[in-house]
Amino acid sequence: MKRTGPIPWGIVRIDLHTHSSVSDGTDSPTELIAATRRAGLDVVALTDHDTTAGWEEAAEAASAEGIALVRGTEVSCKAGGVSVHLLSYLHDPQEPELARVLADSRESRFGRAREMVRRLAPETGLTWEEVSAQAQEGATIGRPHIADALVARGVVADRSAAFETLLSASGPYYVRYRAPEAAEAVRLVLRAGGVPVLAHPRAATRGRVVADEVVREMARAGLAGLESAHRDHTKQDRRHLHHLADELDLFTTGSSDYHGAGKPNQLGEHTTHAEVLALIEARGHLEVLR
Ligand code: AMP
Ligand code: FE
Ligand code: FE
Ligand code: ZN
């Protein structure tokens, strides 16, 4: 689909956090880029959980659609038992240490999902085959795939309902998976030439938010930015994060965290300033594909 007119000079719409079916989104990378175009965005980052497997397909589609692509990954990590998500932008996907840690997280997520299904089976009748059918071959497995299988089975109405009940991190069916400590993840990303940005630090959906002390520790390890504009943040959260970013000399981003049909998040519902993207590109090992 062609743009109907030129974009006003200097106005660039940038969404730096999206997921495809290579992890727990529902659009293929190609479909995601097409949706990006329809949403009127100019730049998108593909940030699937613990993988770079969607980059190549996204790059081809972005080139065909005239969308600029930031290659990224949302790195699973943890701090004090709380799950933390770290966005890495423009890192070298071949760098062995980060690649090894991501592969380990993917493997651990797989075993964890099987164990959750084993625990859920008596009450729900859920089978591993049903969950497996919800994920694309080779995708990073997550609770959303289990949620989709529960929806398909008629146990819950949608992903959100599944997360509020059976898949809750404080519930009896929840199982943890292996992931690096948050500050260590920052160091791994930097070593791979990536630009580390803490995803949705105040999102309370995982039970607890990322404590300021953890953010400070990550900043000491070289964190570059905080995702502040995100639908899981209140106005107060955003204000708090802007103060923290000032204190720690971090930039702030805004993004949708789009997951296709799996979540209400719409592409471009929050965006990032062009100057911030310039900082990211200046620090990253890879360039933004345009
Ligand atoms: P996991 O990483 O497997 O523990 O699952 C967490 C993922 O589930 C996150 O990446 C979110 O995209 C997704 N998620 C969390 N809460 C919800 C929700 N309420 N509705 C839909 N998806 C959710
Ligand atoms: Fe997700
Ligand atoms: Fe996340
Ligand atoms: Zn995300």
PDB file of C-alpha atoms in Angstrom, residues 2 17 40 44 82 95 98 141 143 152 154 162 172 192-193 226-227 237 241 245 263:
ATOM      1  CA  LYS A   2       1.434   3.397  -0.997  1.00  0.00           C
ATOM      2  CA  HIS A  17       9.111  -2.695  20.450  1.00  0.00           C
ATOM      3  CA  GLY A  40       1.565   4.956   9.151  1.00  0.00           C
ATOM      4  CA  VAL A  44       9.852  -0.205  13.459  1.00  0.00           C
ATOM      5  CA  VAL A  82      11.170 -10.801  39.306  1.00  0.00           C
ATOM      6  CA  GLU A  95      28.452 -12.661  19.103  1.00  0.00           C
ATOM      7  CA  LEU A  98      24.847 -13.385  23.950  1.00  0.00           C
ATOM      8  CA  ILE A 141       7.839 -20.585  23.490  1.00  0.00           C
ATOM      9  CA  ARG A 143       2.910 -18.482  28.225  1.00  0.00           C
ATOM     10  CA  ALA A 152      -8.779 -22.975  21.560  1.00  0.00           C
ATOM     11  CA  GLY A 154     -12.601 -23.178  25.403  1.00  0.00           C
ATOM     12  CA  ALA A 162      -5.635 -16.841  30.816  1.00  0.00           C
ATOM     13  CA  PRO A 172       0.144 -22.899  41.202  1.00  0.00           C
ATOM     14  CA  ALA A 192      27.604  -7.891  21.484  1.00  0.00           C
ATOM     15  CA  GLY A 193      27.535  -4.254  20.389  1.00  0.00           C
ATOM     16  CA  LEU A 226      14.284   3.230  29.777  1.00  0.00           C
ATOM     17  CA  GLU A 227      11.066   2.454  27.952  1.00  0.00           C
ATOM     18  CA  ASP A 237       4.974   5.679  36.303  1.00  0.00           C
ATOM     19  CA  LEU A 241      10.801   6.954  35.006  1.00  0.00           C
ATOM     20  CA  ALA A 245      16.332   8.614  33.559  1.00  0.00           C
ATOM     21  CA  LYS A 263      -2.850  -8.362  22.816  1.00  0.00           C
TER      22      LYS A 263
END
